[in-house]
PDB file of C-alpha atoms in Angstrom:
ATOM      1  CA  MET A  28      64.907 -38.056-270.805  1.00 50.00           C
ATOM      2  CA  ILE A  29      68.650 -37.282-270.329  1.00 58.00           C
ATOM      3  CA  SER A  30      69.166 -33.730-269.168  1.00 62.00           C
ATOM      4  CA  PRO A  31      71.745 -31.855-271.364  1.00 76.00           C
ATOM      5  CA  LYS A  32      75.297 -31.715-270.059  1.00 88.00           C
ATOM      6  CA  PRO A  33      76.128 -28.264-268.700  1.00 96.00           C
ATOM      7  CA  LYS A  34      78.649 -26.060-270.467  1.00 97.00           C
ATOM      8  CA  LEU A  35      82.003 -26.291-268.801  1.00 98.00           C
ATOM      9  CA  VAL A  36      83.432 -22.878-268.100  1.00 98.00           C
ATOM     10  CA  GLY A  37      86.903 -22.270-266.586  1.00 98.00           C
ATOM     11  CA  ILE A  38      87.622 -19.278-264.420  1.00 98.00           C
ATOM     12  CA  THR A  39      91.211 -18.297-263.693  1.00 97.00           C
ATOM     13  CA  GLY A  40      93.441 -15.353-262.911  1.00 96.00           C
ATOM     14  CA  GLY A  41      96.810 -14.684-261.373  1.00 93.00           C
ATOM     15  CA  ILE A  42      97.252 -14.795-257.590  1.00 92.00           C
ATOM     16  CA  GLY A  43      95.542 -11.761-256.064  1.00 93.00           C
ATOM     17  CA  SER A  44      93.417 -11.017-259.158  1.00 95.00           C
ATOM     18  CA  GLY A  45      90.155 -11.661-257.262  1.00 93.00           C
ATOM     19  CA  LYS A  46      88.995 -14.796-259.173  1.00 94.00           C
ATOM     20  CA  SER A  47      87.455 -16.284-255.973  1.00 91.00           C
ATOM     21  CA  THR A  48      85.385 -13.126-255.441  1.00 92.00           C
ATOM     22  CA  VAL A  49      84.216 -13.265-259.043  1.00 96.00           C
ATOM     23  CA  ALA A  50      83.405 -16.977-258.682  1.00 96.00           C
ATOM     24  CA  LYS A  51      81.299 -16.134-255.587  1.00 94.00           C
ATOM     25  CA  ILE A  52      79.232 -13.629-257.667  1.00 96.00           C
ATOM     26  CA  PHE A  53      78.488 -16.390-260.181  1.00 97.00           C
ATOM     27  CA  SER A  54      77.490 -18.711-257.307  1.00 97.00           C
ATOM     28  CA  ILE A  55      74.957 -16.084-256.059  1.00 97.00           C
ATOM     29  CA  LEU A  56      73.420 -16.262-259.525  1.00 97.00           C
ATOM     30  CA  GLY A  57      72.936 -20.011-258.847  1.00 97.00           C
ATOM     31  CA  ILE A  58      75.849 -21.243-260.890  1.00 98.00           C
ATOM     32  CA  PRO A  59      77.717 -24.228-259.282  1.00 98.00           C
ATOM     33  CA  VAL A  60      81.419 -23.574-258.808  1.00 98.00           C
ATOM     34  CA  TYR A  61      84.076 -26.247-258.470  1.00 98.00           C
ATOM     35  CA  PHE A  62      87.037 -24.847-256.643  1.00 96.00           C
ATOM     36  CA  ALA A  63      89.786 -27.050-258.143  1.00 94.00           C
ATOM     37  CA  ASP A  64      92.698 -25.845-255.952  1.00 90.00           C
ATOM     38  CA  ASP A  65      90.727 -26.393-252.649  1.00 93.00           C
ATOM     39  CA  ARG A  66      89.496 -29.723-254.010  1.00 96.00           C
ATOM     40  CA  ALA A  67      93.039 -30.828-254.873  1.00 95.00           C
ATOM     41  CA  LYS A  68      94.085 -30.089-251.279  1.00 93.00           C
ATOM     42  CA  TRP A  69      91.099 -32.125-250.024  1.00 96.00           C
ATOM     43  CA  LEU A  70      91.896 -35.048-252.321  1.00 97.00           C
ATOM     44  CA  MET A  71      95.555 -35.024-251.257  1.00 96.00           C
ATOM     45  CA  ALA A  72      94.416 -35.462-247.707  1.00 95.00           C
ATOM     46  CA  ASN A  73      91.499 -37.884-248.310  1.00 96.00           C
ATOM     47  CA  ASN A  74      91.990 -39.973-251.507  1.00 97.00           C
ATOM     48  CA  GLN A  75      93.806 -43.101-250.241  1.00 96.00           C
ATOM     49  CA  GLU A  76      95.312 -44.053-253.571  1.00 97.00           C
ATOM     50  CA  LEU A  77      96.678 -40.547-254.143  1.00 97.00           C
ATOM     51  CA  LYS A  78      98.119 -40.447-250.645  1.00 97.00           C
ATOM     52  CA  LYS A  79      99.889 -43.751-251.271  1.00 97.00           C
ATOM     53  CA  GLN A  80     101.382 -42.414-254.543  1.00 97.00           C
ATOM     54  CA  ILE A  81     102.553 -39.126-252.891  1.00 96.00           C
ATOM     55  CA  ARG A  82     104.150 -41.137-250.009  1.00 96.00           C
ATOM     56  CA  GLU A  83     105.877 -43.469-252.472  1.00 96.00           C
ATOM     57  CA  THR A  84     107.205 -40.537-254.546  1.00 95.00           C
ATOM     58  CA  PHE A  85     108.182 -38.027-251.884  1.00 95.00           C
ATOM     59  CA  GLY A  86     108.519 -40.112-248.745  1.00 94.00           C
ATOM     60  CA  GLN A  87     106.571 -40.782-245.496  1.00 94.00           C
ATOM     61  CA  GLU A  88     107.281 -37.238-244.372  1.00 94.00           C
ATOM     62  CA  SER A  89     104.710 -35.958-246.858  1.00 95.00           C
ATOM     63  CA  TYR A  90     102.047 -36.729-244.271  1.00 96.00           C
ATOM     64  CA  LEU A  91     101.818 -36.034-240.551  1.00 94.00           C
ATOM     65  CA  LYS A  92     101.068 -38.803-237.990  1.00 93.00           C
ATOM     66  CA  ASP A  93      97.333 -37.909-238.026  1.00 93.00           C
ATOM     67  CA  GLY A  94      97.258 -38.527-241.793  1.00 90.00           C
ATOM     68  CA  SER A  95      97.023 -34.881-242.787  1.00 92.00           C
ATOM     69  CA  VAL A  96      99.249 -33.319-245.448  1.00 93.00           C
ATOM     70  CA  ASN A  97     102.572 -32.104-244.161  1.00 93.00           C
ATOM     71  CA  ARG A  98     102.304 -28.723-245.838  1.00 87.00           C
ATOM     72  CA  THR A  99     105.648 -27.424-244.373  1.00 87.00           C
ATOM     73  CA  PHE A 100     107.511 -30.375-245.756  1.00 89.00           C
ATOM     74  CA  LEU A 101     105.885 -30.248-249.275  1.00 89.00           C
ATOM     75  CA  ALA A 102     106.362 -26.451-249.437  1.00 82.00           C
ATOM     76  CA  SER A 103     110.070 -26.676-248.702  1.00 83.00           C
ATOM     77  CA  GLU A 104     110.860 -30.007-250.394  1.00 83.00           C
ATOM     78  CA  VAL A 105     108.556 -30.158-253.391  1.00 82.00           C
ATOM     79  CA  PHE A 106     107.120 -26.772-254.359  1.00 77.00           C
ATOM     80  CA  SER A 107     110.522 -25.085-254.450  1.00 76.00           C
ATOM     81  CA  ASP A 108     111.862 -27.645-257.069  1.00 83.00           C
ATOM     82  CA  ASP A 109     110.393 -27.398-260.632  1.00 84.00           C
ATOM     83  CA  GLU A 110     111.025 -31.079-261.353  1.00 91.00           C
ATOM     84  CA  LYS A 111     109.231 -32.176-258.172  1.00 91.00           C
ATOM     85  CA  VAL A 112     106.355 -29.815-258.927  1.00 87.00           C
ATOM     86  CA  LYS A 113     105.895 -31.548-262.241  1.00 88.00           C
ATOM     87  CA  LYS A 114     105.871 -34.909-260.504  1.00 93.00           C
ATOM     88  CA  ILE A 115     103.305 -33.945-257.849  1.00 93.00           C
ATOM     89  CA  ASN A 116     101.092 -32.249-260.520  1.00 90.00           C
ATOM     90  CA  ALA A 117     101.299 -35.550-262.588  1.00 92.00           C
ATOM     91  CA  LEU A 118      99.812 -37.376-259.584  1.00 96.00           C
ATOM     92  CA  VAL A 119      97.266 -34.754-258.428  1.00 94.00           C
ATOM     93  CA  HIS A 120      95.790 -33.384-261.763  1.00 91.00           C
ATOM     94  CA  PRO A 121      94.362 -36.671-263.083  1.00 93.00           C
ATOM     95  CA  VAL A 122      92.614 -37.324-259.755  1.00 96.00           C
ATOM     96  CA  VAL A 123      91.174 -33.765-259.760  1.00 95.00           C
ATOM     97  CA  LYS A 124      90.090 -34.212-263.397  1.00 93.00           C
ATOM     98  CA  MET A 125      88.131 -37.380-262.513  1.00 96.00           C
ATOM     99  CA  ASP A 126      86.667 -35.740-259.422  1.00 97.00           C
ATOM    100  CA  PHE A 127      85.553 -32.751-261.524  1.00 96.00           C
ATOM    101  CA  GLU A 128      83.884 -35.045-264.147  1.00 95.00           C
ATOM    102  CA  THR A 129      82.022 -36.875-261.456  1.00 96.00           C
ATOM    103  CA  TRP A 130      80.874 -33.577-259.905  1.00 97.00           C
ATOM    104  CA  VAL A 131      79.670 -32.217-263.287  1.00 97.00           C
ATOM    105  CA  LYS A 132      77.338 -35.184-263.737  1.00 96.00           C
ATOM    106  CA  GLN A 133      75.525 -34.177-260.552  1.00 95.00           C
ATOM    107  CA  GLN A 134      74.849 -30.562-261.618  1.00 96.00           C
ATOM    108  CA  LYS A 135      71.609 -29.374-263.231  1.00 93.00           C
ATOM    109  CA  SER A 136      72.660 -25.954-264.492  1.00 95.00           C
ATOM    110  CA  PRO A 137      73.062 -24.488-268.011  1.00 96.00           C
ATOM    111  CA  TYR A 138      76.787 -24.090-267.220  1.00 98.00           C
ATOM    112  CA  VAL A 139      79.224 -24.787-264.392  1.00 98.00           C
ATOM    113  CA  LEU A 140      82.379 -23.033-263.327  1.00 98.00           C
ATOM    114  CA  LYS A 141      85.761 -24.642-262.641  1.00 97.00           C
ATOM    115  CA  GLU A 142      87.863 -22.186-260.659  1.00 96.00           C
ATOM    116  CA  ALA A 143      91.564 -22.916-260.905  1.00 94.00           C
ATOM    117  CA  ALA A 144      94.806 -20.882-260.642  1.00 90.00           C
ATOM    118  CA  LEU A 145      96.651 -22.718-263.426  1.00 89.00           C
ATOM    119  CA  LEU A 146      94.080 -23.450-266.065  1.00 92.00           C
ATOM    120  CA  PHE A 147      96.215 -22.262-269.064  1.00 94.00           C
ATOM    121  CA  GLU A 148      99.559 -23.339-267.516  1.00 89.00           C
ATOM    122  CA  THR A 149      98.463 -26.998-267.119  1.00 86.00           C
ATOM    123  CA  GLY A 150      96.550 -27.173-270.424  1.00 88.00           C
ATOM    124  CA  SER A 151      93.401 -28.165-268.507  1.00 89.00           C
ATOM    125  CA  TYR A 152      91.527 -25.345-270.288  1.00 94.00           C
ATOM    126  CA  LYS A 153      91.415 -27.575-273.390  1.00 94.00           C
ATOM    127  CA  ASP A 154      88.837 -29.804-271.615  1.00 93.00           C
ATOM    128  CA  LEU A 155      86.487 -26.794-271.162  1.00 97.00           C
ATOM    129  CA  ASP A 156      83.988 -25.066-273.503  1.00 97.00           C
ATOM    130  CA  LYS A 157      84.820 -21.503-272.464  1.00 98.00           C
ATOM    131  CA  THR A 158      87.276 -19.702-270.161  1.00 98.00           C
ATOM    132  CA  ILE A 159      87.169 -16.431-268.129  1.00 98.00           C
ATOM    133  CA  ASN A 160      90.300 -14.654-267.007  1.00 98.00           C
ATOM    134  CA  VAL A 161      90.068 -12.287-264.093  1.00 97.00           C
ATOM    135  CA  SER A 162      92.683  -9.584-264.749  1.00 96.00           C
ATOM    136  CA  ALA A 163      94.066  -6.922-262.305  1.00 95.00           C
ATOM    137  CA  PRO A 164      97.140  -4.609-262.338  1.00 93.00           C
ATOM    138  CA  LEU A 165     100.134  -6.234-260.705  1.00 92.00           C
ATOM    139  CA  LYS A 166     100.563  -3.487-258.015  1.00 92.00           C
ATOM    140  CA  ILE A 167      96.931  -4.024-256.867  1.00 92.00           C
ATOM    141  CA  ARG A 168      97.394  -7.804-256.865  1.00 93.00           C
ATOM    142  CA  ILE A 169     100.564  -7.649-254.653  1.00 92.00           C
ATOM    143  CA  THR A 170      98.792  -5.285-252.198  1.00 92.00           C
ATOM    144  CA  ARG A 171      95.823  -7.716-251.960  1.00 92.00           C
ATOM    145  CA  ILE A 172      98.066 -10.707-251.402  1.00 92.00           C
ATOM    146  CA  VAL A 173     100.088  -8.960-248.688  1.00 91.00           C
ATOM    147  CA  LEU A 174      96.870  -8.099-246.827  1.00 92.00           C
ATOM    148  CA  ARG A 175      95.325 -11.565-247.323  1.00 90.00           C
ATOM    149  CA  ASP A 176      98.408 -13.746-246.735  1.00 87.00           C
ATOM    150  CA  PRO A 177     100.627 -11.926-244.185  1.00 86.00           C
ATOM    151  CA  TYR A 178     102.700 -15.068-243.808  1.00 82.00           C
ATOM    152  CA  ARG A 179     104.066 -14.823-247.360  1.00 83.00           C
ATOM    153  CA  THR A 180     107.245 -12.857-248.003  1.00 85.00           C
ATOM    154  CA  GLU A 181     107.417 -10.456-250.992  1.00 85.00           C
ATOM    155  CA  GLN A 182     109.912 -12.888-252.570  1.00 86.00           C
ATOM    156  CA  GLN A 183     107.484 -15.803-252.255  1.00 84.00           C
ATOM    157  CA  ILE A 184     104.724 -13.712-253.870  1.00 87.00           C
ATOM    158  CA  HIS A 185     106.984 -12.845-256.818  1.00 88.00           C
ATOM    159  CA  ASP A 186     108.015 -16.555-257.135  1.00 84.00           C
ATOM    160  CA  ILE A 187     104.362 -17.516-257.423  1.00 84.00           C
ATOM    161  CA  ILE A 188     103.632 -14.747-259.957  1.00 89.00           C
ATOM    162  CA  ASP A 189     106.649 -15.821-262.045  1.00 87.00           C
ATOM    163  CA  LYS A 190     105.233 -19.400-262.274  1.00 83.00           C
ATOM    164  CA  GLN A 191     101.967 -18.055-263.723  1.00 89.00           C
ATOM    165  CA  LEU A 192     101.444 -16.878-267.273  1.00 93.00           C
ATOM    166  CA  PRO A 193     101.391 -13.093-267.585  1.00 93.00           C
ATOM    167  CA  ASP A 194      97.946 -11.501-267.681  1.00 92.00           C
ATOM    168  CA  GLU A 195      98.393 -10.363-271.344  1.00 93.00           C
ATOM    169  CA  GLU A 196      98.846 -13.983-272.435  1.00 95.00           C
ATOM    170  CA  LYS A 197      95.906 -15.235-270.403  1.00 96.00           C
ATOM    171  CA  ASN A 198      93.690 -12.491-271.754  1.00 96.00           C
ATOM    172  CA  LYS A 199      94.516 -13.565-275.312  1.00 96.00           C
ATOM    173  CA  LEU A 200      93.689 -17.242-274.471  1.00 97.00           C
ATOM    174  CA  ALA A 201      90.451 -16.480-272.575  1.00 98.00           C
ATOM    175  CA  ASP A 202      86.974 -16.172-274.125  1.00 98.00           C
ATOM    176  CA  PHE A 203      86.032 -13.566-271.593  1.00 98.00           C
ATOM    177  CA  VAL A 204      88.126 -11.067-269.514  1.00 98.00           C
ATOM    178  CA  ILE A 205      86.830  -9.505-266.307  1.00 97.00           C
ATOM    179  CA  LYS A 206      88.843  -6.426-265.278  1.00 96.00           C
ATOM    180  CA  ASN A 207      89.083  -6.251-261.522  1.00 94.00           C
ATOM    181  CA  SER A 208      90.795  -2.995-260.733  1.00 88.00           C
ATOM    182  CA  ASP A 209      89.339  -0.545-258.246  1.00 72.00           C
ATOM    183  CA  ASN A 210      87.423   1.494-260.791  1.00 64.00           C
ATOM    184  CA  LYS A 211      85.717  -1.334-262.656  1.00 71.00           C
ATOM    185  CA  HIS A 212      82.531  -2.749-261.173  1.00 90.00           C
ATOM    186  CA  LEU A 213      82.480  -6.560-261.143  1.00 93.00           C
ATOM    187  CA  ILE A 214      78.753  -7.282-260.987  1.00 94.00           C
ATOM    188  CA  PRO A 215      77.805  -5.764-264.413  1.00 95.00           C
ATOM    189  CA  GLN A 216      80.732  -7.647-266.007  1.00 97.00           C
ATOM    190  CA  VAL A 217      79.636 -10.944-264.467  1.00 97.00           C
ATOM    191  CA  LEU A 218      76.030 -10.408-265.452  1.00 97.00           C
ATOM    192  CA  LYS A 219      76.995  -9.741-269.095  1.00 97.00           C
ATOM    193  CA  ILE A 220      79.019 -13.014-269.295  1.00 98.00           C
ATOM    194  CA  HIS A 221      76.204 -14.908-267.492  1.00 98.00           C
ATOM    195  CA  GLN A 222      73.693 -13.691-270.074  1.00 97.00           C
ATOM    196  CA  GLU A 223      75.914 -14.825-272.875  1.00 97.00           C
ATOM    197  CA  LEU A 224      76.467 -18.237-271.334  1.00 97.00           C
ATOM    198  CA  ILE A 225      72.822 -19.017-270.695  1.00 94.00           C
ATOM    199  CA  SER A 226      71.568 -17.690-274.052  1.00 88.00           C
TER     200      SER A 226
END
């Protein structure tokens, strides 16, 4: 007997919205979570074919002597240039997509979560059955990022926010919205969505 394929649910939110915290609550409920951005970093460092393509596209400097990703070089050379960002995404996203599909086949849960910063921006939400957006007021988000990433300048934070769709648009596209401001409790919101997804 073939076990039914789990429902594919995306979880996203702007930087500092708290989507990783929300994903962790789902994982406590026993729901497998695929952290797409972390996995993309791992694949960039470990997938030989992808490494070869990145080197060919952006030069040998993309990797350090020990074979690890040269983050400083990529941050200054690639991620500050929109055209280069499109190029690296065109290399990385298909590899992440295949990796996610392989991972899904190993899961035995009614649904799985794919946590990614740019679900709507990249169009990858179209491959999923449902999506959740974690929404938080901009001021709260900026405060969280400053505390979490002291190495980022305020300008860098605003640059990242500008590359992401505004919350209002994400909320319209999402099937579920979790409000993560200080006065809204996360667990009841997660439980409500969880019940809907397993029913």
